[in-house]
Tab-separated table of C-alpha atoms and ligand atoms in Angstrom:
chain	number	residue	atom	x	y	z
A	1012	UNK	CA	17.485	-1.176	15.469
A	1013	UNK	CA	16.815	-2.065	18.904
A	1014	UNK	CA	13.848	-2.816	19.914
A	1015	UNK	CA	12.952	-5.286	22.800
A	1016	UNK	CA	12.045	-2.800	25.131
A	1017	UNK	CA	9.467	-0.848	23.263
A	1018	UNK	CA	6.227	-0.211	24.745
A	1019	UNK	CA	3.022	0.764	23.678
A	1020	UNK	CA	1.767	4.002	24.174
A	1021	UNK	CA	-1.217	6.601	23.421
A	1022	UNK	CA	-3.676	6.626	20.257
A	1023	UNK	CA	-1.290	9.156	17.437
A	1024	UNK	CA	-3.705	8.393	15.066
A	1025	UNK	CA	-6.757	5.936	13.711
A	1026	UNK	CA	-7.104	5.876	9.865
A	1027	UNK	CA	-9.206	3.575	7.883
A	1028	UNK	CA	-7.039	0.478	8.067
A	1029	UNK	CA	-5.088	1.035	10.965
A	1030	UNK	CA	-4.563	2.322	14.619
A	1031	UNK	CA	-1.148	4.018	15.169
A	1032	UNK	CA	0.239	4.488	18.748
A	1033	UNK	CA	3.030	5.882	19.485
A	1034	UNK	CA	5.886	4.167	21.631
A	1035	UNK	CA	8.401	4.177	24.319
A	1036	UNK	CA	10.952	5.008	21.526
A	1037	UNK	CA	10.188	8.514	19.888
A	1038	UNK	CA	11.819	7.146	16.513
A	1039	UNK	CA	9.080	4.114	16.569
A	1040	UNK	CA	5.295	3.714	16.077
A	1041	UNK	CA	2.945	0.727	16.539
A	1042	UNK	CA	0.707	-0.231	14.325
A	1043	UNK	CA	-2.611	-2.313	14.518
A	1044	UNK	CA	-3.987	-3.710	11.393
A	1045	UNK	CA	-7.748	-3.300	11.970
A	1046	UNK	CA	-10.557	-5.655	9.572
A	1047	UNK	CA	-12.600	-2.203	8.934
A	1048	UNK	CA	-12.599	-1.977	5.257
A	1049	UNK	CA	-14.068	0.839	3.240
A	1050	UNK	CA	-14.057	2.250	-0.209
A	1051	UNK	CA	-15.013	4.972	-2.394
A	1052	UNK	CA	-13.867	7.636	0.192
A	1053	UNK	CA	-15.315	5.757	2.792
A	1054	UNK	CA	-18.710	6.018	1.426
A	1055	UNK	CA	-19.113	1.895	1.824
A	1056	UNK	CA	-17.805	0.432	5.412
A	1057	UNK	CA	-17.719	-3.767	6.099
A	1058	UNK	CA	-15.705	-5.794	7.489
A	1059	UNK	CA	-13.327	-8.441	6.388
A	1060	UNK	CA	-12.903	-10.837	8.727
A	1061	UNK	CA	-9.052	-11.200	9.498
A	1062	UNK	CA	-7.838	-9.051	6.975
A	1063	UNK	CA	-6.143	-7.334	9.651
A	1064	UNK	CA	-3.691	-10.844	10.138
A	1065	UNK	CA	-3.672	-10.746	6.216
A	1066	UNK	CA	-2.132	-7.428	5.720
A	1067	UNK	CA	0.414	-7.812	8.547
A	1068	UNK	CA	1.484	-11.223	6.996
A	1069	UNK	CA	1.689	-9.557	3.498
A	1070	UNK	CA	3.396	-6.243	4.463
A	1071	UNK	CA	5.669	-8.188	6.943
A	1072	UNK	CA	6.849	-10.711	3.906
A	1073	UNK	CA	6.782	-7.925	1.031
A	1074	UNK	CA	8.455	-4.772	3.296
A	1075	UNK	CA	11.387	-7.563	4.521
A	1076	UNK	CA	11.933	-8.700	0.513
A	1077	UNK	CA	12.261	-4.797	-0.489
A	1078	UNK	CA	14.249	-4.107	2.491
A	1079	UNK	CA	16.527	-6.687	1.088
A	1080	UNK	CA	16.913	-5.533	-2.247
A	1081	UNK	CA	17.998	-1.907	-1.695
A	1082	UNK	CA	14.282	-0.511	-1.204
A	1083	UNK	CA	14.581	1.007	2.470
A	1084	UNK	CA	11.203	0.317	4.393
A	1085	UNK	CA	9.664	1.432	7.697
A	1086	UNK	CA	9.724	-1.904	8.806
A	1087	UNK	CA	11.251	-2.947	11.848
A	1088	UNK	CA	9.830	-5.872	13.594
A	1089	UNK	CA	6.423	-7.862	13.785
A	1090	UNK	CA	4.869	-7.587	17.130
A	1091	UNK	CA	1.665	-9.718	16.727
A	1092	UNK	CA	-0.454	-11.600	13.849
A	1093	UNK	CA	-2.201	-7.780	13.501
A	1094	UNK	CA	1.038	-4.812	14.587
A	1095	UNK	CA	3.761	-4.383	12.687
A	1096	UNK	CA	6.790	-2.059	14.795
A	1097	UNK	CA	7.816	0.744	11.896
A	1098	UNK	CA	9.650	3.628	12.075
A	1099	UNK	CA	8.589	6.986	12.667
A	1100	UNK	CA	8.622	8.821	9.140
A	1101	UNK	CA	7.094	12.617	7.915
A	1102	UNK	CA	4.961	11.101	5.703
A	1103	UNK	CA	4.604	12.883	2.345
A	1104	UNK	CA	1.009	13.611	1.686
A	1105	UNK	CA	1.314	12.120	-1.982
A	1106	UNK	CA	-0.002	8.497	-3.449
A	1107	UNK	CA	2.264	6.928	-5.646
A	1108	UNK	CA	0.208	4.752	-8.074
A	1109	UNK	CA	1.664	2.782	-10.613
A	1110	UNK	CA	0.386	0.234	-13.101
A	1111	UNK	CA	1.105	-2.166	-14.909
A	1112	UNK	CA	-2.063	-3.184	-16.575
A	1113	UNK	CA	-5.427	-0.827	-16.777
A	1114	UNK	CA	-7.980	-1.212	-14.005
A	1115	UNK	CA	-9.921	0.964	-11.579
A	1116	UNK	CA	-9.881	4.458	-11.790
A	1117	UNK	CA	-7.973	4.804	-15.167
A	1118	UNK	CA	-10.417	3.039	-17.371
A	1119	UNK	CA	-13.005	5.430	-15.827
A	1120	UNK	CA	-11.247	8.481	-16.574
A	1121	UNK	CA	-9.815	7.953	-19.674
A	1122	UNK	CA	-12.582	5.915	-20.944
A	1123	UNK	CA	-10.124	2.576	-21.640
A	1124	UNK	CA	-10.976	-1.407	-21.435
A	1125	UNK	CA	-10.033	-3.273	-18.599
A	1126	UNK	CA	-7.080	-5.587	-18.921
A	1127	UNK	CA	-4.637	-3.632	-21.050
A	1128	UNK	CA	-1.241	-3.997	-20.487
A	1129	UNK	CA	0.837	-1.007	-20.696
A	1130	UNK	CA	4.136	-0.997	-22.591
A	1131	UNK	CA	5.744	0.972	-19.585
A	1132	UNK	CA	4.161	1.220	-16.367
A	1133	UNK	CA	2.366	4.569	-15.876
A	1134	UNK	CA	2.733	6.139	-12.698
A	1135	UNK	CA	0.307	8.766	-11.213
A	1136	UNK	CA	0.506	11.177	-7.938
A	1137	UNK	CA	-2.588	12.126	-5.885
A	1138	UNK	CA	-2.763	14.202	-2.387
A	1139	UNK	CA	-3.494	12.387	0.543
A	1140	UNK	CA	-6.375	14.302	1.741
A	1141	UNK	CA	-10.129	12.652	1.863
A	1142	UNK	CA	-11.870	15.737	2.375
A	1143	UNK	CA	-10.642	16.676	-1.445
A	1144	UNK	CA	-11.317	12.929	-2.201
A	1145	UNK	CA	-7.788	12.744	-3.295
A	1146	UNK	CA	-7.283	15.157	-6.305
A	1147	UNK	CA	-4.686	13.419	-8.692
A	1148	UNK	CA	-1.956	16.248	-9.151
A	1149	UNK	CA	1.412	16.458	-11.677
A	1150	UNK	CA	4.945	16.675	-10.294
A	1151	UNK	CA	4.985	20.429	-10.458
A	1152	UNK	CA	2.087	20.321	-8.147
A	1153	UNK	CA	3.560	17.997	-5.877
A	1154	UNK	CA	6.794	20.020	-5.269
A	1155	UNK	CA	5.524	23.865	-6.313
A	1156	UNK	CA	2.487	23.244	-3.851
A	1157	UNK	CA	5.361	21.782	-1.325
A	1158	UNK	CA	3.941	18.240	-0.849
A	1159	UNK	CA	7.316	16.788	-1.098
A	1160	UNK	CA	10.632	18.524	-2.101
A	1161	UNK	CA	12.092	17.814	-5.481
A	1162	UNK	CA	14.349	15.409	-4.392
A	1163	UNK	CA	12.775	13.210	-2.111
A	1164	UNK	CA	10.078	13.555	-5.342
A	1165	UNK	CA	12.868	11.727	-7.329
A	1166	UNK	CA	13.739	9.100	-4.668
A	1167	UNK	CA	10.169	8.289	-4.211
A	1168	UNK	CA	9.916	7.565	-8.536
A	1169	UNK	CA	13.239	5.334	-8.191
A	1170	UNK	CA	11.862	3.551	-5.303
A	1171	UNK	CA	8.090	3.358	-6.731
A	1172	UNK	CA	9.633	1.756	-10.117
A	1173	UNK	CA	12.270	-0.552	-8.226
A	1174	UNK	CA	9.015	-2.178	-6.136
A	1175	UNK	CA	6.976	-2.525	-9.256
A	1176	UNK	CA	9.992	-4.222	-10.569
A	1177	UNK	CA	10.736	-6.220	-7.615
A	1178	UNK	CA	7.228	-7.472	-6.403
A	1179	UNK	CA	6.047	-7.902	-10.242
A	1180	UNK	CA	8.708	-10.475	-11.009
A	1181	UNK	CA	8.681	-11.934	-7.372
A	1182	UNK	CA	4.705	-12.110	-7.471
A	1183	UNK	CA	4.408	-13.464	-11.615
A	1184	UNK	CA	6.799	-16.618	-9.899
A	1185	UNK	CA	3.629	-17.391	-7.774
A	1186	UNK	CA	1.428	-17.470	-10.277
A	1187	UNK	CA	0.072	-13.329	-9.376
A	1188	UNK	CA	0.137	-10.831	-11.949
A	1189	UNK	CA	0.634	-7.446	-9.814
A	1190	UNK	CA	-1.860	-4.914	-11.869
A	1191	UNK	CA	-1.266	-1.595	-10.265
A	1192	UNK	CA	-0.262	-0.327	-6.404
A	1193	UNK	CA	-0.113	2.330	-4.252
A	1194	UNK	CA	2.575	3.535	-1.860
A	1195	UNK	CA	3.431	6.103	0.517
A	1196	UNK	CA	6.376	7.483	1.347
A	1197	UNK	CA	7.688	9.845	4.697
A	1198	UNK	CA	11.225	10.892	5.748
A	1199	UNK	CA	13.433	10.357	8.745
A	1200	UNK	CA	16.968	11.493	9.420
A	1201	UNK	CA	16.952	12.953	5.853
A	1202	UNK	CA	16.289	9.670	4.329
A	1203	UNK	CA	13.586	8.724	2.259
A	1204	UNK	CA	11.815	5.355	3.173
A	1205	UNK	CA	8.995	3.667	2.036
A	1206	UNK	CA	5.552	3.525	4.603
A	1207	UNK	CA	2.036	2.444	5.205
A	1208	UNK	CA	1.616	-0.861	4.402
A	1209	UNK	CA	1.460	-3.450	0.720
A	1210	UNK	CA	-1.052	-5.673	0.636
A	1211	UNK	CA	-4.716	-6.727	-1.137
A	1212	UNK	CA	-6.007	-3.528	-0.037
A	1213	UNK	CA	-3.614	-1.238	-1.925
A	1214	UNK	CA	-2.714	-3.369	-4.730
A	1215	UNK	CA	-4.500	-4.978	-7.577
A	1216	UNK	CA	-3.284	-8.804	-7.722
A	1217	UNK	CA	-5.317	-11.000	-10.287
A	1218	UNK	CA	-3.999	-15.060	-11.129
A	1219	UNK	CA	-1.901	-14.407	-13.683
A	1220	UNK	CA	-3.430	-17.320	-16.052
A	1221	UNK	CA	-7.050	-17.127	-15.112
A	1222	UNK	CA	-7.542	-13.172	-14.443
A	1223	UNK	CA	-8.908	-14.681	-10.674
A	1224	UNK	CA	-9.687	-11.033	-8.806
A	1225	UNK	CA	-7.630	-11.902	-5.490
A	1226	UNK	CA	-7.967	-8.025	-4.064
A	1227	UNK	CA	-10.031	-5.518	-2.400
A	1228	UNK	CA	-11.833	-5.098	-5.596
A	1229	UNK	CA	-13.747	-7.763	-4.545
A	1230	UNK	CA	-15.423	-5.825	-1.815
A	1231	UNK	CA	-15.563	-2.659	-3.409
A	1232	UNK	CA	-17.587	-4.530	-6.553
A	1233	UNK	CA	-19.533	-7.001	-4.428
A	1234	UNK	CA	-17.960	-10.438	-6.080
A	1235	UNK	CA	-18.140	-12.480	-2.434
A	1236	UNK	CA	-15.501	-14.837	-1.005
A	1237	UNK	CA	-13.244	-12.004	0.232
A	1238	UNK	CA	-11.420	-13.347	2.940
A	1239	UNK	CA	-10.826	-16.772	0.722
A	1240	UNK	CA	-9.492	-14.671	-1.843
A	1241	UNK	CA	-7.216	-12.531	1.077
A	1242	UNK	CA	-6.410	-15.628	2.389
A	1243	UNK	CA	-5.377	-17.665	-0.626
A	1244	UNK	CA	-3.472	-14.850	-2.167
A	1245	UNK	CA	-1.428	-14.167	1.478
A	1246	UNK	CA	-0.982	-17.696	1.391
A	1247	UNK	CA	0.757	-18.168	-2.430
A	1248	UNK	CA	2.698	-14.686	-1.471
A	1249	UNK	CA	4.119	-15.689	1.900
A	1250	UNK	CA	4.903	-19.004	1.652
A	1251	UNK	CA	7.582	-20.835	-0.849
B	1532	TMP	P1	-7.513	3.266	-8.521
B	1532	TMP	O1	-7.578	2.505	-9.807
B	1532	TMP	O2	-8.824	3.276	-7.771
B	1532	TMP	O3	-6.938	4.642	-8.710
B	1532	TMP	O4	-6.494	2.468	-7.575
B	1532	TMP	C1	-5.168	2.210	-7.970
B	1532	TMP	C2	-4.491	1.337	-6.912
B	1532	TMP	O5	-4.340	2.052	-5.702
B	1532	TMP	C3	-5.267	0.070	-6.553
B	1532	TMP	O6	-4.341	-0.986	-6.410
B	1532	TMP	C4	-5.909	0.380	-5.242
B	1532	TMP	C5	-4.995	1.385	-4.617
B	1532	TMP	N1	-5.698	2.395	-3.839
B	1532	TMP	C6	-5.431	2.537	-2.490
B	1532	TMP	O7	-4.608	1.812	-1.934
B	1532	TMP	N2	-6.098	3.516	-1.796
B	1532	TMP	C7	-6.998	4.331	-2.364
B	1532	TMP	O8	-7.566	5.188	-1.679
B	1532	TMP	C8	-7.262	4.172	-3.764
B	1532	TMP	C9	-8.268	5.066	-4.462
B	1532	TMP	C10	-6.586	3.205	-4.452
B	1533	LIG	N1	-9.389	3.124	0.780
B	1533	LIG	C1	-10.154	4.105	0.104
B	1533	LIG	C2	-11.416	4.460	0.853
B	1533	LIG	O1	-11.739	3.914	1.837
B	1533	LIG	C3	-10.507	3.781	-1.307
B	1533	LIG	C4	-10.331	2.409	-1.851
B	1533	LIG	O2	-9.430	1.676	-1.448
B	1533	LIG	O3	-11.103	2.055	-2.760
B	1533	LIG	O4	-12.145	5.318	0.479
């Protein structure tokens, strides 16, 4: 896609993580990769200092390796060490999670240890919506409640299990067991592609031989050394 003329234009919309403008190009946003980090719904704010450069170097490497391998992405170019240019997508208002190994929010609901692996990985749905804090729903309820049709449902489960597969194996090479993820998905020109962003913020990565927490965990548990961690992880995931 084209691109060298695109220009930045007016605030579409500021979430948690990022600032998205739109551009000179209707099909195009730009995004900004801010260091605001927060958790539990927001109810704890900091900052980690450059995660912002982090997350662009991780989605940047990860989004062009599933791009490659079949998984279409909203990637399109890197603009800075903190914007990414993506595509313009109808974003689905539905988290894919899937996991590999039990952490988080499972243990807590269904009362598991920590550390399990699964035989299969599990994958879960929940809306997009903080003011409901993110109510985990069922397929039915994701297309009966018309969060995303039935087929772009089933494109979004192929492409959630392809990127397990493909950043599990790709990650276990260098030495990072991926635990669990999340993903969004949106539409353009009747094709589904993958969105937001992948990186320590929305994905569980622990060394696969010492159980090392590399991810946002350590902020939302208060374990210190969170850019190290960020920046050691980014490091053994974009380089080699
Ligand atoms: P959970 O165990 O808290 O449900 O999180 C599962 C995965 O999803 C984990 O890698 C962190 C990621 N995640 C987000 O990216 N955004 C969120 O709002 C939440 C709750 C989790
Ligand atoms: N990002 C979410 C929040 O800010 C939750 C999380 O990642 O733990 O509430």
């Amino acid at each position: 896609m084209p691109n060298g003329d695109v220009t930045k234009g007016e605030l579409l919309y500021e979430g948690k993580a990022k600032k998205i403008y739109v551009t000179s190009d209707p099909a195009l946003l730009w995004a900004e990769f801010k260091d605001d980090a927060t958790a539990f719904d927001g109810d704890k704010k900091g900052t980690i200092v450059n995660k912002g450069v982090y997350n662009v170097a991780l989605s940047e490497a990860m989004f062009k390796l599933l791009d490659e391998k079949g998984v279409p992405t909203h990637y399109v170019d890197t603009l800075s060490d903190r914007e990414l240019l993506v595509r313009r997508l109808d974003i689905h208002p539905v988290e894919i999670v899937v996991r590999n190994v039990s952490a988080g929010s499972v243990c807590k609901r269904y009362g598991i240890d920590k550390g399990i692996t699964f035989d299969e990985p599990i994958i879960e749905y929940f809306l997009k919506n903080d003011e409901l804090h993110d109510p985990m729903l069922n397929r039915q309820h994701v297309t009966v409640l018309g969060y995303a049709p039935a087929d772009a449902l089933e494109v979004m489960e192929k492409y959630a299990l392809a990127v397990n597969e493909i950043l599990s194996e790709y990650m276990l090479a260098r030495g990072v067991r991926l635990v669990d993820f999340k993903l969004e998905f949106g539409s353009a020109d009747g094709k589904v592609y993958l969105g937001d962003e992948i990186t320590p913020d929305t994905c569980r990565l622990w060394d696969a031989e010492t159980g090392e927490v590399f991810d946002k965990d350590r902020f939302r548990h208060d374990m210190g050394e969170v850019e190290d961690h960020y920046a050691a992880v980014v490091k053994l995931l974009t380089e080699g």
